[in-house]
PDB file of C-alpha atoms and ligand atoms in Angstrom:
ATOM      1  CA  MET N   1      43.524 -35.268  79.743  1.00 63.00           C
ATOM      2  CA  ALA N   2      40.574 -36.993  77.890  1.00 67.00           C
ATOM      3  CA  LEU N   3      38.390 -34.149  79.170  1.00 67.00           C
ATOM      4  CA  ILE N   4      40.790 -31.536  77.660  1.00 67.00           C
ATOM      5  CA  ILE N   5      40.630 -33.256  74.333  1.00 65.00           C
ATOM      6  CA  LEU N   6      36.853 -33.485  74.434  1.00 62.00           C
ATOM      7  CA  ILE N   7      36.555 -29.905  75.261  1.00 63.00           C
ATOM      8  CA  ALA N   8      39.081 -29.068  72.448  1.00 60.00           C
ATOM      9  CA  ILE N   9      37.077 -31.107  69.985  1.00 57.00           C
ATOM     10  CA  LEU N  10      33.697 -29.473  70.923  1.00 55.00           C
ATOM     11  CA  GLY N  11      35.196 -26.020  70.957  1.00 57.00           C
ATOM     12  CA  PHE N  12      36.635 -26.633  67.538  1.00 53.00           C
ATOM     13  CA  GLY N  13      33.176 -27.656  66.394  1.00 52.00           C
ATOM     14  CA  TYR N  14      31.677 -24.594  68.032  1.00 52.00           C
ATOM     15  CA  PHE N  15      33.979 -22.084  66.421  1.00 49.00           C
ATOM     16  CA  PHE N  16      34.170 -23.596  63.026  1.00 49.00           C
ATOM     17  CA  GLY N  17      30.599 -24.110  62.168  1.00 57.00           C
ATOM     18  CA  LYS N  18      27.545 -25.479  64.103  1.00 68.00           C
ATOM     19  CA  PRO N  19      28.522 -26.693  67.497  1.00 80.00           C
ATOM     20  CA  LEU N  20      29.638 -30.462  67.033  1.00 88.00           C
ATOM     21  CA  TRP N  21      27.314 -31.775  69.541  1.00 88.00           C
ATOM     22  CA  ILE N  22      24.272 -30.400  67.686  1.00 91.00           C
ATOM     23  CA  LYS N  23      25.609 -31.913  64.497  1.00 92.00           C
ATOM     24  CA  LEU N  24      26.054 -35.270  66.190  1.00 94.00           C
ATOM     25  CA  ARG N  25      22.693 -35.176  67.842  1.00 95.00           C
ATOM     26  CA  ARG N  26      20.978 -34.351  64.611  1.00 96.00           C
ATOM     27  CA  GLN N  27      22.755 -37.166  62.867  1.00 95.00           C
ATOM     28  CA  ARG N  28      21.580 -39.534  65.386  1.00 97.00           C
ATOM     29  CA  ILE N  29      17.909 -38.329  65.286  1.00 97.00           C
ATOM     30  CA  ALA N  30      17.963 -38.492  61.396  1.00 97.00           C
ATOM     31  CA  ASN N  31      19.216 -42.007  61.453  1.00 97.00           C
ATOM     32  CA  GLN N  32      16.226 -43.256  63.617  1.00 97.00           C
ATOM     33  CA  PRO N  33      13.557 -45.370  61.676  1.00 97.00           C
ATOM     34  CA  PHE N  34      10.719 -43.244  60.285  1.00 97.00           C
ATOM     35  CA  PRO N  35       7.536 -44.397  61.940  1.00 98.00           C
ATOM     36  CA  LYS N  36       5.074 -46.254  59.650  1.00 97.00           C
ATOM     37  CA  GLU N  37       2.120 -44.136  60.635  1.00 98.00           C
ATOM     38  CA  TRP N  38       3.953 -40.983  59.699  1.00 98.00           C
ATOM     39  CA  ARG N  39       4.618 -42.331  56.261  1.00 96.00           C
ATOM     40  CA  GLN N  40       0.929 -43.014  55.838  1.00 96.00           C
ATOM     41  CA  ILE N  41       0.084 -39.479  56.950  1.00 97.00           C
ATOM     42  CA  ILE N  42       2.403 -38.065  54.364  1.00 96.00           C
ATOM     43  CA  ARG N  43       1.115 -40.263  51.622  1.00 94.00           C
ATOM     44  CA  LYS N  44      -2.612 -39.220  52.499  1.00 95.00           C
ATOM     45  CA  ASN N  45      -1.972 -35.428  53.214  1.00 96.00           C
ATOM     46  CA  VAL N  46       0.956 -34.423  51.057  1.00 94.00           C
ATOM     47  CA  PRO N  47       0.539 -35.698  47.555  1.00 91.00           C
ATOM     48  CA  TYR N  48       3.671 -34.194  45.958  1.00 87.00           C
ATOM     49  CA  PHE N  49       5.749 -36.441  48.075  1.00 93.00           C
ATOM     50  CA  ASN N  50       4.810 -39.464  45.811  1.00 90.00           C
ATOM     51  CA  GLN N  51       6.083 -37.461  42.817  1.00 90.00           C
ATOM     52  CA  MET N  52       9.592 -36.713  44.332  1.00 94.00           C
ATOM     53  CA  PRO N  53      12.623 -38.938  43.501  1.00 95.00           C
ATOM     54  CA  ALA N  54      13.395 -41.616  46.063  1.00 96.00           C
ATOM     55  CA  ASP N  55      16.582 -40.095  47.202  1.00 96.00           C
ATOM     56  CA  LEU N  56      14.717 -36.826  48.076  1.00 97.00           C
ATOM     57  CA  GLN N  57      11.816 -38.670  49.805  1.00 97.00           C
ATOM     58  CA  LEU N  58      14.574 -40.246  52.053  1.00 97.00           C
ATOM     59  CA  GLN N  59      16.225 -36.951  52.664  1.00 97.00           C
ATOM     60  CA  LEU N  60      12.954 -35.327  53.466  1.00 97.00           C
ATOM     61  CA  LYS N  61      12.113 -37.941  56.075  1.00 98.00           C
ATOM     62  CA  ARG N  62      15.550 -37.519  57.667  1.00 98.00           C
ATOM     63  CA  HIS N  63      14.997 -33.803  57.978  1.00 98.00           C
ATOM     64  CA  MET N  64      11.541 -34.257  59.321  1.00 98.00           C
ATOM     65  CA  LEU N  65      12.745 -36.413  62.176  1.00 98.00           C
ATOM     66  CA  VAL N  66      15.133 -33.598  63.186  1.00 98.00           C
ATOM     67  CA  PHE N  67      12.625 -30.856  62.675  1.00 98.00           C
ATOM     68  CA  LEU N  68       9.923 -32.666  64.666  1.00 98.00           C
ATOM     69  CA  ALA N  69      12.442 -33.338  67.486  1.00 97.00           C
ATOM     70  CA  GLU N  70      13.442 -29.716  67.703  1.00 97.00           C
ATOM     71  CA  LYS N  71      10.246 -27.614  67.277  1.00 97.00           C
ATOM     72  CA  ASP N  72       7.476 -27.285  69.746  1.00 98.00           C
ATOM     73  CA  PHE N  73       4.011 -27.580  68.451  1.00 98.00           C
ATOM     74  CA  TYR N  74       0.967 -25.994  70.264  1.00 98.00           C
ATOM     75  CA  GLY N  75      -2.676 -26.387  69.465  1.00 97.00           C
ATOM     76  CA  GLN N  76      -4.618 -23.277  70.102  1.00 95.00           C
ATOM     77  CA  ASP N  77      -8.325 -22.316  70.204  1.00 94.00           C
ATOM     78  CA  GLY N  78      -9.420 -25.761  71.121  1.00 96.00           C
ATOM     79  CA  LEU N  79      -7.315 -27.636  68.626  1.00 97.00           C
ATOM     80  CA  ALA N  80      -5.753 -30.752  70.017  1.00 97.00           C
ATOM     81  CA  MET N  81      -2.229 -31.177  68.824  1.00 98.00           C
ATOM     82  CA  THR N  82      -1.789 -34.586  66.895  1.00 98.00           C
ATOM     83  CA  ASP N  83       0.916 -36.419  64.978  1.00 98.00           C
ATOM     84  CA  GLU N  84      -1.113 -35.785  61.835  1.00 98.00           C
ATOM     85  CA  ILE N  85      -0.859 -32.018  62.260  1.00 98.00           C
ATOM     86  CA  ARG N  86       2.895 -32.101  63.137  1.00 98.00           C
ATOM     87  CA  VAL N  87       3.836 -34.406  60.447  1.00 98.00           C
ATOM     88  CA  THR N  88       1.799 -32.650  57.676  1.00 98.00           C
ATOM     89  CA  ILE N  89       3.562 -29.414  58.531  1.00 98.00           C
ATOM     90  CA  ALA N  90       7.028 -30.817  58.808  1.00 98.00           C
ATOM     91  CA  ALA N  91       6.713 -32.590  55.470  1.00 97.00           C
ATOM     92  CA  GLN N  92       6.069 -29.345  53.666  1.00 97.00           C
ATOM     93  CA  ALA N  93       8.333 -27.078  55.669  1.00 97.00           C
ATOM     94  CA  CYS N  94      11.349 -29.562  55.129  1.00 98.00           C
ATOM     95  CA  LEU N  95      10.800 -29.356  51.455  1.00 97.00           C
ATOM     96  CA  LEU N  96      12.635 -26.125  51.658  1.00 97.00           C
ATOM     97  CA  LEU N  97      15.708 -27.631  53.226  1.00 97.00           C
ATOM     98  CA  LEU N  98      16.566 -30.339  50.808  1.00 97.00           C
ATOM     99  CA  ASN N  99      19.981 -30.619  49.108  1.00 96.00           C
ATOM    100  CA  ARG N 100      21.659 -27.826  51.089  1.00 91.00           C
ATOM    101  CA  LYS N 101      23.317 -27.098  54.349  1.00 90.00           C
ATOM    102  CA  THR N 102      20.677 -26.293  56.830  1.00 93.00           C
ATOM    103  CA  ASN N 103      20.311 -25.146  60.343  1.00 93.00           C
ATOM    104  CA  TYR N 104      16.592 -26.139  60.454  1.00 96.00           C
ATOM    105  CA  PHE N 105      15.023 -22.677  60.488  1.00 95.00           C
ATOM    106  CA  GLU N 106      17.340 -21.716  63.302  1.00 90.00           C
ATOM    107  CA  LYS N 107      15.328 -18.923  64.824  1.00 90.00           C
ATOM    108  CA  LEU N 108      12.122 -20.872  64.993  1.00 94.00           C
ATOM    109  CA  HIS N 109      11.166 -22.605  68.224  1.00 95.00           C
ATOM    110  CA  SER N 110       7.355 -22.767  68.408  1.00 96.00           C
ATOM    111  CA  ILE N 111       4.645 -23.552  65.849  1.00 97.00           C
ATOM    112  CA  TYR N 112       1.243 -22.514  66.992  1.00 96.00           C
ATOM    113  CA  VAL N 113      -1.693 -24.152  64.982  1.00 97.00           C
ATOM    114  CA  LEU N 114      -5.324 -22.874  65.114  1.00 95.00           C
ATOM    115  CA  PRO N 115      -8.246 -24.689  63.678  1.00 95.00           C
ATOM    116  CA  THR N 116      -9.026 -22.270  60.801  1.00 93.00           C
ATOM    117  CA  ALA N 117      -8.177 -18.623  59.639  1.00 86.00           C
ATOM    118  CA  PHE N 118      -7.705 -16.191  62.670  1.00 83.00           C
ATOM    119  CA  VAL N 119      -7.980 -12.531  63.463  1.00 81.00           C
ATOM    120  CA  ALA N 120      -4.740 -10.872  64.280  1.00 76.00           C
ATOM    121  CA  ASN N 121      -4.187  -7.602  65.994  1.00 71.00           C
ATOM    122  CA  ASN N 122      -0.910  -5.952  64.780  1.00 67.00           C
ATOM    123  CA  PRO N 123      -0.814  -2.563  66.563  1.00 59.00           C
ATOM    124  CA  HIS N 124       2.270  -0.711  65.469  1.00 60.00           C
ATOM    125  CA  VAL N 125       3.717   2.783  65.488  1.00 60.00           C
ATOM    126  CA  ASP N 126       4.771   4.265  62.084  1.00 58.00           C
ATOM    127  CA  ALA N 127       7.728   6.381  61.297  1.00 57.00           C
ATOM    128  CA  LEU N 128       5.826   9.535  62.294  1.00 60.00           C
ATOM    129  CA  GLY N 129       5.006   8.103  65.665  1.00 63.00           C
ATOM    130  CA  VAL N 130       1.383   7.467  64.672  1.00 64.00           C
ATOM    131  CA  TRP N 131      -0.173   4.477  66.496  1.00 62.00           C
ATOM    132  CA  HIS N 132      -2.108   2.190  64.090  1.00 59.00           C
ATOM    133  CA  GLU N 133      -4.616  -0.513  65.200  1.00 62.00           C
ATOM    134  CA  GLN N 134      -4.577  -3.163  62.542  1.00 63.00           C
ATOM    135  CA  THR N 135      -6.878  -6.069  62.490  1.00 67.00           C
ATOM    136  CA  ARG N 136      -6.618  -8.638  59.737  1.00 73.00           C
ATOM    137  CA  VAL N 137      -7.849 -12.116  58.943  1.00 76.00           C
ATOM    138  CA  LEU N 138      -4.912 -14.367  58.481  1.00 81.00           C
ATOM    139  CA  LEU N 139      -4.209 -17.925  57.384  1.00 87.00           C
ATOM    140  CA  GLY N 140      -0.633 -17.909  58.815  1.00 87.00           C
ATOM    141  CA  GLU N 141       1.844 -15.647  60.260  1.00 83.00           C
ATOM    142  CA  SER N 142       5.615 -15.917  60.512  1.00 84.00           C
ATOM    143  CA  TRP N 143       7.408 -13.996  63.235  1.00 79.00           C
ATOM    144  CA  ASP N 144      11.190 -13.415  63.506  1.00 77.00           C
ATOM    145  CA  ILE N 145      11.043 -13.910  67.222  1.00 78.00           C
ATOM    146  CA  GLY N 146      10.888 -17.720  66.845  1.00 89.00           C
ATOM    147  CA  LYS N 147       7.237 -18.529  66.198  1.00 91.00           C
ATOM    148  CA  VAL N 148       4.989 -19.331  63.221  1.00 94.00           C
ATOM    149  CA  ILE N 149       1.109 -19.326  63.483  1.00 93.00           C
ATOM    150  CA  LEU N 150      -0.846 -21.530  61.169  1.00 95.00           C
ATOM    151  CA  SER N 151      -4.432 -22.399  60.252  1.00 95.00           C
ATOM    152  CA  TRP N 152      -4.795 -26.097  60.200  1.00 97.00           C
ATOM    153  CA  GLN N 153      -7.660 -25.965  57.656  1.00 96.00           C
ATOM    154  CA  HIS N 154      -5.484 -24.054  55.267  1.00 95.00           C
ATOM    155  CA  THR N 155      -2.387 -26.094  55.948  1.00 96.00           C
ATOM    156  CA  GLN N 156      -4.441 -29.095  54.744  1.00 95.00           C
ATOM    157  CA  GLU N 157      -5.885 -27.318  51.850  1.00 94.00           C
ATOM    158  CA  GLY N 158      -2.641 -25.982  50.740  1.00 93.00           C
ATOM    159  CA  ALA N 159      -1.054 -29.510  50.776  1.00 93.00           C
ATOM    160  CA  ALA N 160      -3.985 -31.322  49.231  1.00 93.00           C
ATOM    161  CA  ASP N 161      -3.565 -29.876  45.797  1.00 90.00           C
ATOM    162  CA  ALA N 162       0.136 -29.882  44.810  1.00 87.00           C
ATOM    163  CA  GLU N 163      -0.450 -28.183  41.646  1.00 90.00           C
ATOM    164  CA  ASP N 164      -2.645 -25.080  42.326  1.00 92.00           C
ATOM    165  CA  GLY N 165       0.369 -22.751  43.362  1.00 93.00           C
ATOM    166  CA  HIS N 166      -1.036 -22.186  46.831  1.00 94.00           C
ATOM    167  CA  ASN N 167       0.783 -23.701  49.834  1.00 95.00           C
ATOM    168  CA  LEU N 168       0.597 -22.011  53.214  1.00 95.00           C
ATOM    169  CA  ILE N 169       3.474 -23.775  54.713  1.00 96.00           C
ATOM    170  CA  ILE N 170       5.715 -23.086  51.920  1.00 96.00           C
ATOM    171  CA  HIS N 171       4.748 -19.416  52.098  1.00 95.00           C
ATOM    172  CA  GLU N 172       5.317 -19.103  55.832  1.00 94.00           C
ATOM    173  CA  PHE N 173       8.582 -21.173  55.929  1.00 96.00           C
ATOM    174  CA  ALA N 174       9.984 -19.165  53.020  1.00 96.00           C
ATOM    175  CA  HIS N 175       9.334 -16.129  55.335  1.00 93.00           C
ATOM    176  CA  GLN N 176      11.341 -17.910  58.068  1.00 94.00           C
ATOM    177  CA  LEU N 177      14.216 -18.312  55.599  1.00 95.00           C
ATOM    178  CA  ASP N 178      14.039 -14.815  54.745  1.00 94.00           C
ATOM    179  CA  GLN N 179      13.914 -13.628  58.328  1.00 91.00           C
ATOM    180  CA  GLU N 180      16.985 -15.703  59.249  1.00 90.00           C
ATOM    181  CA  THR N 181      19.159 -12.891  57.893  1.00 85.00           C
ATOM    182  CA  GLY N 182      17.439 -10.209  60.043  1.00 81.00           C
ATOM    183  CA  ALA N 183      15.302  -8.086  57.753  1.00 78.00           C
ATOM    184  CA  ALA N 184      12.478  -9.611  55.989  1.00 85.00           C
ATOM    185  CA  ASN N 185      13.486  -8.089  52.641  1.00 91.00           C
ATOM    186  CA  GLY N 186      12.820 -11.102  50.357  1.00 94.00           C
ATOM    187  CA  ALA N 187      16.420 -12.240  50.357  1.00 94.00           C
ATOM    188  CA  PRO N 188      17.315 -15.465  52.348  1.00 95.00           C
ATOM    189  CA  ARG N 189      20.832 -16.175  53.451  1.00 93.00           C
ATOM    190  CA  LEU N 190      23.189 -16.568  50.338  1.00 94.00           C
ATOM    191  CA  SER N 191      26.794 -17.389  50.280  1.00 89.00           C
ATOM    192  CA  SER N 192      28.503 -14.629  48.578  1.00 93.00           C
ATOM    193  CA  LYS N 193      28.203 -10.888  47.627  1.00 94.00           C
ATOM    194  CA  ALA N 194      27.934 -11.892  44.001  1.00 95.00           C
ATOM    195  CA  GLN N 195      24.989 -14.126  44.761  1.00 94.00           C
ATOM    196  CA  TYR N 196      23.271 -11.284  46.629  1.00 95.00           C
ATOM    197  CA  GLN N 197      23.846  -9.044  43.643  1.00 96.00           C
ATOM    198  CA  ASP N 198      22.509 -11.649  41.219  1.00 96.00           C
ATOM    199  CA  TRP N 199      19.536 -12.264  43.610  1.00 97.00           C
ATOM    200  CA  PHE N 200      18.584  -8.653  43.906  1.00 96.00           C
ATOM    201  CA  ASN N 201      18.856  -8.019  40.113  1.00 96.00           C
ATOM    202  CA  VAL N 202      16.579 -10.978  39.230  1.00 97.00           C
ATOM    203  CA  MET N 203      14.159 -10.621  42.015  1.00 97.00           C
ATOM    204  CA  GLN N 204      13.761  -6.775  41.583  1.00 97.00           C
ATOM    205  CA  ARG N 205      12.978  -7.145  37.878  1.00 97.00           C
ATOM    206  CA  GLN N 206      10.552  -9.889  38.432  1.00 97.00           C
ATOM    207  CA  PHE N 207       8.878  -8.091  41.315  1.00 97.00           C
ATOM    208  CA  ASP N 208       8.410  -4.817  39.345  1.00 97.00           C
ATOM    209  CA  ARG N 209       7.096  -6.840  36.364  1.00 97.00           C
ATOM    210  CA  HIS N 210       4.575  -8.459  38.895  1.00 97.00           C
ATOM    211  CA  LYS N 211       3.592  -5.263  40.424  1.00 96.00           C
ATOM    212  CA  LYS N 212       2.886  -3.771  36.913  1.00 97.00           C
ATOM    213  CA  ALA N 213       0.747  -6.648  35.951  1.00 97.00           C
ATOM    214  CA  VAL N 214      -1.235  -6.492  39.258  1.00 96.00           C
ATOM    215  CA  ALA N 215      -1.732  -2.765  38.850  1.00 96.00           C
ATOM    216  CA  ARG N 216      -3.233  -3.380  35.405  1.00 96.00           C
ATOM    217  CA  ARG N 217      -5.302  -6.278  36.714  1.00 96.00           C
ATOM    218  CA  LEU N 218      -3.876  -8.638  34.178  1.00 96.00           C
ATOM    219  CA  PRO N 219      -3.998 -12.413  34.823  1.00 96.00           C
ATOM    220  CA  THR N 220      -0.790 -13.449  36.595  1.00 97.00           C
ATOM    221  CA  LEU N 221       0.764 -16.877  37.393  1.00 97.00           C
ATOM    222  CA  LEU N 222       1.913 -15.571  40.787  1.00 97.00           C
ATOM    223  CA  ASP N 223      -0.664 -14.656  43.281  1.00 95.00           C
ATOM    224  CA  TYR N 224      -1.526 -11.038  43.488  1.00 95.00           C
ATOM    225  CA  TYR N 225      -0.444 -10.993  47.009  1.00 93.00           C
ATOM    226  CA  GLY N 226       3.218 -11.290  45.861  1.00 95.00           C
ATOM    227  CA  ALA N 227       2.876  -7.599  44.786  1.00 95.00           C
ATOM    228  CA  THR N 228       2.629  -6.444  48.404  1.00 93.00           C
ATOM    229  CA  ASN N 229       6.393  -6.270  49.165  1.00 94.00           C
ATOM    230  CA  GLU N 230       9.628  -7.934  48.279  1.00 95.00           C
ATOM    231  CA  ALA N 231       9.137 -10.470  51.286  1.00 94.00           C
ATOM    232  CA  GLU N 232       5.736 -11.541  50.187  1.00 94.00           C
ATOM    233  CA  PHE N 233       7.040 -11.853  46.527  1.00 97.00           C
ATOM    234  CA  PHE N 234       9.738 -14.293  47.687  1.00 97.00           C
ATOM    235  CA  ALA N 235       7.169 -16.309  49.661  1.00 96.00           C
ATOM    236  CA  VAL N 236       4.572 -16.343  46.902  1.00 97.00           C
ATOM    237  CA  ALA N 237       7.205 -17.100  44.266  1.00 98.00           C
ATOM    238  CA  SER N 238       8.367 -20.164  46.376  1.00 98.00           C
ATOM    239  CA  GLU N 239       4.773 -21.587  46.466  1.00 97.00           C
ATOM    240  CA  THR N 240       4.569 -21.274  42.764  1.00 98.00           C
ATOM    241  CA  PHE N 241       8.087 -22.653  42.217  1.00 98.00           C
ATOM    242  CA  PHE N 242       7.311 -25.895  44.042  1.00 96.00           C
ATOM    243  CA  GLU N 243       3.601 -26.248  42.865  1.00 96.00           C
ATOM    244  CA  ARG N 244       3.627 -24.952  39.290  1.00 96.00           C
ATOM    245  CA  PRO N 245       7.255 -25.395  38.118  1.00 96.00           C
ATOM    246  CA  ALA N 246       6.338 -26.014  34.497  1.00 97.00           C
ATOM    247  CA  ASP N 247       4.330 -22.751  34.197  1.00 97.00           C
ATOM    248  CA  MET N 248       6.971 -20.710  36.111  1.00 98.00           C
ATOM    249  CA  HIS N 249       9.789 -22.091  34.004  1.00 98.00           C
ATOM    250  CA  GLU N 250       7.910 -21.082  30.837  1.00 98.00           C
ATOM    251  CA  GLN N 251       6.649 -17.683  31.974  1.00 97.00           C
ATOM    252  CA  HIS N 252       9.353 -16.603  34.407  1.00 98.00           C
ATOM    253  CA  LYS N 253      12.445 -18.474  33.456  1.00 98.00           C
ATOM    254  CA  ALA N 254      14.877 -16.120  35.250  1.00 98.00           C
ATOM    255  CA  LEU N 255      12.870 -16.323  38.461  1.00 98.00           C
ATOM    256  CA  TYR N 256      12.732 -20.203  38.084  1.00 98.00           C
ATOM    257  CA  ASP N 257      16.434 -20.477  37.629  1.00 98.00           C
ATOM    258  CA  GLN N 258      17.201 -18.194  40.579  1.00 98.00           C
ATOM    259  CA  LEU N 259      14.963 -20.196  42.951  1.00 98.00           C
ATOM    260  CA  LYS N 260      16.232 -23.489  41.503  1.00 97.00           C
ATOM    261  CA  HIS N 261      19.751 -22.261  42.349  1.00 96.00           C
ATOM    262  CA  TYR N 262      18.743 -21.310  45.842  1.00 97.00           C
ATOM    263  CA  TYR N 263      16.514 -24.240  46.787  1.00 97.00           C
ATOM    264  CA  LYS N 264      18.944 -26.818  45.072  1.00 96.00           C
ATOM    265  CA  VAL N 265      16.068 -28.730  43.624  1.00 97.00           C
ATOM    266  CA  ASP N 266      14.275 -28.865  40.305  1.00 97.00           C
ATOM    267  CA  PRO N 267      10.724 -29.594  40.878  1.00 96.00           C
ATOM    268  CA  LEU N 268      10.170 -29.467  37.058  1.00 94.00           C
ATOM    269  CA  THR N 269      11.736 -32.884  36.913  1.00 94.00           C
ATOM    270  CA  TRP N 270       9.484 -34.473  39.626  1.00 91.00           C
ATOM    271  CA  ARG N 271       6.279 -34.734  37.602  1.00 74.00           C
TER     272      ARG N 271
HETATM  273 ZN1   ZN S   1       3.337 -13.730  53.777  1.00 97.52          ZN
END
């Protein structure tokens, strides 16, 4: 009888949201004490942490415990994996999860870290059936098949200056949020049709404005790379939102408000 009740409870959890046992496991992990050495790593490598309100610092640390327990990290090209690398990445990735329901980048399983920028071969066949060999130097790469590849050097550089608008981890993990819905089209998971409508209206207008400015070689707050496509625009805008909130609020208020609504935080008030 007890077994039937247990199965019923777990089944209920499974069909009405995340499986209950996952929720319980995450709760247990999040309640574990946060290692002192990890706190020192954050304070040293991730300066914006000190600017955040205390309740968000606590929330971030709880998310980090779960994130670090669930994701596998691999050092590549001779890089030995350390707590410093894992914690520095987790502290920035989990910034994107605060104040909202999260499934911890559900598609992502493995994080590969290389010492520095790397060369990627992305051969692909285009719509006309033509095979393209494409070789590019990358700082990071987000795949929708459960992996992210990162340069440790650029992870550190992105974190070190919290106000330059460049942050590799925010960029790549914004791609992960985008990819959770399937297509990487610059729209993460939203809760209603109306929200998608609103999102596309604002983002499309802002993306077009950015593309025009880039085409005319004007100085822009957002990195030129954001003009590549809608997915890159969302990733670049996320970097700017967290790292240069005052400038974004002043120059792209509609974009700032849209991201504030989505990320459920207001970095403008952190400084
Ligand atoms: Zn990108």
